[in-house]
PDB file of C-alpha atoms in Angstrom:
ATOM      1  CA  MET A 109      79.864 111.989  45.163  1.00 93.00           C
ATOM      2  CA  LYS A 110      80.401 115.759  44.283  1.00 91.00           C
ATOM      3  CA  ARG A 111      79.365 117.015  40.925  1.00 89.00           C
ATOM      4  CA  THR A 112      81.850 117.545  38.324  1.00 89.00           C
ATOM      5  CA  ASP A 113      80.015 119.374  35.584  1.00 89.00           C
ATOM      6  CA  VAL A 114      80.115 122.745  37.249  1.00 90.00           C
ATOM      7  CA  LEU A 115      81.140 126.135  35.675  1.00 91.00           C
ATOM      8  CA  THR A 116      84.861 126.930  35.338  1.00 94.00           C
ATOM      9  CA  TRP A 117      85.743 130.455  37.136  1.00 96.00           C
ATOM     10  CA  ASP A 118      86.000 131.621  33.662  1.00 96.00           C
ATOM     11  CA  GLU A 119      82.341 130.435  32.794  1.00 95.00           C
ATOM     12  CA  TYR A 120      81.046 131.731  36.317  1.00 96.00           C
ATOM     13  CA  PHE A 121      82.551 135.558  35.943  1.00 97.00           C
ATOM     14  CA  MET A 122      81.630 135.307  32.157  1.00 97.00           C
ATOM     15  CA  GLY A 123      77.798 134.698  33.436  1.00 96.00           C
ATOM     16  CA  LEU A 124      78.048 137.368  35.571  1.00 97.00           C
ATOM     17  CA  ALA A 125      79.124 139.763  32.663  1.00 97.00           C
ATOM     18  CA  HIS A 126      76.021 138.370  30.721  1.00 96.00           C
ATOM     19  CA  LEU A 127      73.633 139.186  33.354  1.00 97.00           C
ATOM     20  CA  SER A 128      75.002 142.747  34.095  1.00 97.00           C
ATOM     21  CA  ALA A 129      74.363 143.276  30.201  1.00 97.00           C
ATOM     22  CA  LEU A 130      70.864 142.601  30.922  1.00 97.00           C
ATOM     23  CA  ARG A 131      70.725 145.972  32.495  1.00 96.00           C
ATOM     24  CA  SER A 132      71.618 147.665  29.369  1.00 96.00           C
ATOM     25  CA  LYS A 133      68.653 149.365  27.657  1.00 96.00           C
ATOM     26  CA  ASP A 134      70.422 149.556  24.412  1.00 96.00           C
ATOM     27  CA  PRO A 135      67.887 148.009  21.778  1.00 95.00           C
ATOM     28  CA  SER A 136      70.743 146.520  19.527  1.00 93.00           C
ATOM     29  CA  THR A 137      73.771 145.774  21.614  1.00 93.00           C
ATOM     30  CA  GLN A 138      73.670 144.864  25.411  1.00 96.00           C
ATOM     31  CA  VAL A 139      77.386 144.346  26.606  1.00 97.00           C
ATOM     32  CA  GLY A 140      78.407 143.516  30.369  1.00 97.00           C
ATOM     33  CA  ALA A 141      81.702 143.411  32.090  1.00 98.00           C
ATOM     34  CA  ALA A 142      82.795 142.058  35.514  1.00 98.00           C
ATOM     35  CA  ILE A 143      86.285 142.599  36.887  1.00 98.00           C
ATOM     36  CA  VAL A 144      87.765 139.966  39.342  1.00 98.00           C
ATOM     37  CA  ASN A 145      91.095 139.791  41.589  1.00 97.00           C
ATOM     38  CA  ASP A 146      93.266 137.091  41.409  1.00 96.00           C
ATOM     39  CA  GLN A 147      91.407 135.721  44.751  1.00 97.00           C
ATOM     40  CA  HIS A 148      88.398 135.147  42.391  1.00 97.00           C
ATOM     41  CA  LYS A 149      86.532 138.243  44.406  1.00 97.00           C
ATOM     42  CA  VAL A 150      84.397 140.340  41.915  1.00 97.00           C
ATOM     43  CA  VAL A 151      85.639 143.927  42.445  1.00 97.00           C
ATOM     44  CA  SER A 152      83.134 145.577  40.108  1.00 98.00           C
ATOM     45  CA  ILE A 153      80.780 145.259  37.357  1.00 98.00           C
ATOM     46  CA  GLY A 154      79.243 147.389  34.591  1.00 98.00           C
ATOM     47  CA  TYR A 155      77.333 147.462  31.518  1.00 97.00           C
ATOM     48  CA  ASN A 156      77.075 150.106  28.556  1.00 97.00           C
ATOM     49  CA  GLY A 157      74.584 152.766  28.831  1.00 96.00           C
ATOM     50  CA  PHE A 158      74.624 156.634  29.447  1.00 96.00           C
ATOM     51  CA  PRO A 159      76.663 158.423  32.054  1.00 96.00           C
ATOM     52  CA  ASN A 160      74.758 158.877  35.407  1.00 94.00           C
ATOM     53  CA  GLY A 161      72.282 161.792  35.360  1.00 95.00           C
ATOM     54  CA  CYS A 162      71.672 161.476  31.752  1.00 95.00           C
ATOM     55  CA  SER A 163      68.337 160.312  31.125  1.00 93.00           C
ATOM     56  CA  ASP A 164      68.063 157.345  28.738  1.00 90.00           C
ATOM     57  CA  ASP A 165      64.692 159.024  27.485  1.00 93.00           C
ATOM     58  CA  GLU A 166      66.403 162.135  26.574  1.00 94.00           C
ATOM     59  CA  TYR A 167      69.430 160.547  24.313  1.00 95.00           C
ATOM     60  CA  PRO A 168      69.269 158.771  21.127  1.00 95.00           C
ATOM     61  CA  TRP A 169      69.729 155.060  20.888  1.00 94.00           C
ATOM     62  CA  GLU A 170      70.050 155.107  17.237  1.00 95.00           C
ATOM     63  CA  ARG A 171      73.093 153.466  15.229  1.00 94.00           C
ATOM     64  CA  GLU A 172      73.006 155.327  12.063  1.00 95.00           C
ATOM     65  CA  GLY A 173      72.707 159.338  11.238  1.00 96.00           C
ATOM     66  CA  ALA A 174      74.582 162.212  12.254  1.00 96.00           C
ATOM     67  CA  VAL A 175      77.062 161.665  14.896  1.00 95.00           C
ATOM     68  CA  ASN A 176      74.894 163.276  17.566  1.00 95.00           C
ATOM     69  CA  GLU A 177      71.903 161.733  16.328  1.00 95.00           C
ATOM     70  CA  THR A 178      73.131 158.479  17.359  1.00 95.00           C
ATOM     71  CA  LYS A 179      74.078 156.911  20.606  1.00 96.00           C
ATOM     72  CA  TYR A 180      78.101 156.694  19.700  1.00 95.00           C
ATOM     73  CA  PRO A 181      79.140 159.820  21.495  1.00 95.00           C
ATOM     74  CA  PHE A 182      77.058 159.486  24.672  1.00 96.00           C
ATOM     75  CA  VAL A 183      77.274 155.610  25.877  1.00 97.00           C
ATOM     76  CA  VAL A 184      79.819 154.530  28.215  1.00 97.00           C
ATOM     77  CA  HIS A 185      80.974 150.984  27.180  1.00 97.00           C
ATOM     78  CA  ALA A 186      80.746 148.153  30.033  1.00 98.00           C
ATOM     79  CA  GLU A 187      84.397 147.805  30.267  1.00 98.00           C
ATOM     80  CA  LEU A 188      84.838 151.587  31.257  1.00 98.00           C
ATOM     81  CA  ASN A 189      81.569 151.562  33.096  1.00 97.00           C
ATOM     82  CA  ALA A 190      83.149 148.740  35.411  1.00 98.00           C
ATOM     83  CA  ILE A 191      86.677 150.405  35.575  1.00 98.00           C
ATOM     84  CA  LEU A 192      84.916 153.756  36.852  1.00 97.00           C
ATOM     85  CA  ASN A 193      82.422 151.775  39.164  1.00 95.00           C
ATOM     86  CA  SER A 194      85.426 150.217  41.134  1.00 96.00           C
ATOM     87  CA  SER A 195      86.671 152.010  44.346  1.00 92.00           C
ATOM     88  CA  ARG A 196      89.742 149.553  44.457  1.00 93.00           C
ATOM     89  CA  ASP A 197      92.837 149.150  42.904  1.00 95.00           C
ATOM     90  CA  LEU A 198      92.585 147.108  39.603  1.00 98.00           C
ATOM     91  CA  HIS A 199      96.224 146.173  39.038  1.00 97.00           C
ATOM     92  CA  GLY A 200      96.517 142.261  38.166  1.00 97.00           C
ATOM     93  CA  CYS A 201      92.817 141.764  37.827  1.00 98.00           C
ATOM     94  CA  SER A 202      90.780 140.074  35.143  1.00 98.00           C
ATOM     95  CA  ILE A 203      88.091 141.747  33.124  1.00 98.00           C
ATOM     96  CA  TYR A 204      85.360 139.633  31.644  1.00 98.00           C
ATOM     97  CA  VAL A 205      83.267 141.119  28.790  1.00 97.00           C
ATOM     98  CA  SER A 206      80.874 139.745  26.455  1.00 94.00           C
ATOM     99  CA  LEU A 207      82.241 141.565  23.578  1.00 96.00           C
ATOM    100  CA  PHE A 208      85.705 142.119  22.671  1.00 97.00           C
ATOM    101  CA  PRO A 209      86.970 145.784  23.848  1.00 98.00           C
ATOM    102  CA  CYS A 210      87.188 148.682  21.468  1.00 97.00           C
ATOM    103  CA  ASN A 211      90.466 150.821  21.509  1.00 97.00           C
ATOM    104  CA  GLU A 212      89.181 153.269  23.902  1.00 97.00           C
ATOM    105  CA  CYS A 213      88.495 150.507  26.502  1.00 98.00           C
ATOM    106  CA  ALA A 214      91.554 148.943  25.718  1.00 98.00           C
ATOM    107  CA  LYS A 215      93.387 152.233  26.742  1.00 98.00           C
ATOM    108  CA  ALA A 216      91.335 152.434  30.007  1.00 98.00           C
ATOM    109  CA  ILE A 217      91.994 148.718  30.649  1.00 98.00           C
ATOM    110  CA  ILE A 218      95.838 149.257  30.145  1.00 98.00           C
ATOM    111  CA  GLN A 219      96.076 152.239  32.429  1.00 98.00           C
ATOM    112  CA  SER A 220      94.025 150.661  35.195  1.00 98.00           C
ATOM    113  CA  GLY A 221      96.192 147.957  35.492  1.00 98.00           C
ATOM    114  CA  ILE A 222      94.272 145.159  34.233  1.00 98.00           C
ATOM    115  CA  LYS A 223      96.353 142.399  33.086  1.00 98.00           C
ATOM    116  CA  ARG A 224      93.798 139.722  31.605  1.00 98.00           C
ATOM    117  CA  VAL A 225      90.787 140.105  29.159  1.00 98.00           C
ATOM    118  CA  VAL A 226      88.609 137.245  28.865  1.00 98.00           C
ATOM    119  CA  TYR A 227      85.787 137.581  26.278  1.00 97.00           C
ATOM    120  CA  GLU A 228      83.487 135.650  23.902  1.00 95.00           C
ATOM    121  CA  CYS A 229      82.036 137.538  20.668  1.00 94.00           C
ATOM    122  CA  ASP A 230      84.667 139.011  18.375  1.00 95.00           C
ATOM    123  CA  LYS A 231      82.511 140.281  15.886  1.00 94.00           C
ATOM    124  CA  TYR A 232      84.168 143.345  14.966  1.00 96.00           C
ATOM    125  CA  ALA A 233      87.712 141.623  14.930  1.00 96.00           C
ATOM    126  CA  ASP A 234      88.596 143.078  11.518  1.00 97.00           C
ATOM    127  CA  THR A 235      87.720 146.612  12.322  1.00 97.00           C
ATOM    128  CA  ASP A 236      90.382 149.347  13.115  1.00 97.00           C
ATOM    129  CA  SER A 237      88.968 149.820  16.525  1.00 96.00           C
ATOM    130  CA  VAL A 238      89.635 146.178  17.547  1.00 98.00           C
ATOM    131  CA  ILE A 239      92.877 145.852  15.387  1.00 98.00           C
ATOM    132  CA  ALA A 240      94.260 148.772  17.247  1.00 98.00           C
ATOM    133  CA  SER A 241      92.704 147.403  20.686  1.00 98.00           C
ATOM    134  CA  LYS A 242      94.434 143.925  20.211  1.00 98.00           C
ATOM    135  CA  ARG A 243      97.938 145.512  19.308  1.00 98.00           C
ATOM    136  CA  MET A 244      97.910 147.955  22.521  1.00 98.00           C
ATOM    137  CA  LEU A 245      96.635 145.302  24.698  1.00 98.00           C
ATOM    138  CA  ARG A 246      99.357 142.764  23.652  1.00 98.00           C
ATOM    139  CA  SER A 247     101.922 145.308  23.618  1.00 98.00           C
ATOM    140  CA  ALA A 248     101.278 146.085  27.069  1.00 98.00           C
ATOM    141  CA  GLY A 249     101.519 142.433  28.013  1.00 98.00           C
ATOM    142  CA  VAL A 250      97.469 141.819  28.804  1.00 98.00           C
ATOM    143  CA  GLU A 251      96.514 138.232  28.286  1.00 98.00           C
ATOM    144  CA  LEU A 252      93.718 137.714  25.908  1.00 98.00           C
ATOM    145  CA  VAL A 253      91.460 134.654  26.285  1.00 97.00           C
ATOM    146  CA  GLN A 254      88.442 133.956  23.955  1.00 96.00           C
ATOM    147  CA  LEU A 255      85.765 131.625  25.529  1.00 95.00           C
ATOM    148  CA  PRO A 256      83.578 129.579  23.399  1.00 89.00           C
ATOM    149  CA  GLU A 257      79.849 131.207  23.166  1.00 80.00           C
ATOM    150  CA  ARG A 258      77.834 129.358  25.826  1.00 70.00           C
ATOM    151  CA  ILE A 259      74.182 128.624  26.221  1.00 52.00           C
ATOM    152  CA  TYR A 260      73.229 131.560  28.120  1.00 52.00           C
ATOM    153  CA  LEU A 261      74.526 133.440  25.487  1.00 49.00           C
ATOM    154  CA  SER A 262      72.293 131.834  22.871  1.00 50.00           C
ATOM    155  CA  VAL A 263      69.361 132.327  25.381  1.00 46.00           C
ATOM    156  CA  HIS A 264      70.157 136.084  25.642  1.00 47.00           C
ATOM    157  CA  LYS A 265      70.543 136.245  21.966  1.00 53.00           C
ATOM    158  CA  GLU A 266      67.185 135.062  21.622  1.00 52.00           C
ATOM    159  CA  ALA A 267      65.509 136.931  24.261  1.00 48.00           C
ATOM    160  CA  ASN A 268      66.741 140.029  22.248  1.00 51.00           C
ATOM    161  CA  THR A 269      65.351 139.073  19.033  1.00 50.00           C
ATOM    162  CA  LYS A 270      61.596 138.616  20.082  1.00 45.00           C
TER     163      LYS A 270
END
């Protein structure tokens, strides 16, 4: 008799996004993304970090302070990294991301032709950035699917609090 308690495709690829997030050196927020085509083939992955050639020892990881003393003007988000890492056409693909995309990533998602965003955490739902993101994604006909946070997310969060 075969097993029936297997991961769904969405859970499987979200797990890959979480695995990718473990590559991030950001001390406060680790985000991963996986882009998958309609045949369940992984097209690209990414995580939040500094651009290639920019040493993560030379740039700030702080969240507060003057803009250029924080990580914000320097970090490439997981979604954009996954889009930029792909050498394939992304039209019709799905992107799996552990944290709902900001408005800047939403623009890249729309322009790349991705048609489905699968996410878990939406902790910034009330921010202007995410409100704008959802407006643009819905306007462009991108499907938004929120998955419940799973056990691997709890394990990941627990590891990051130690």
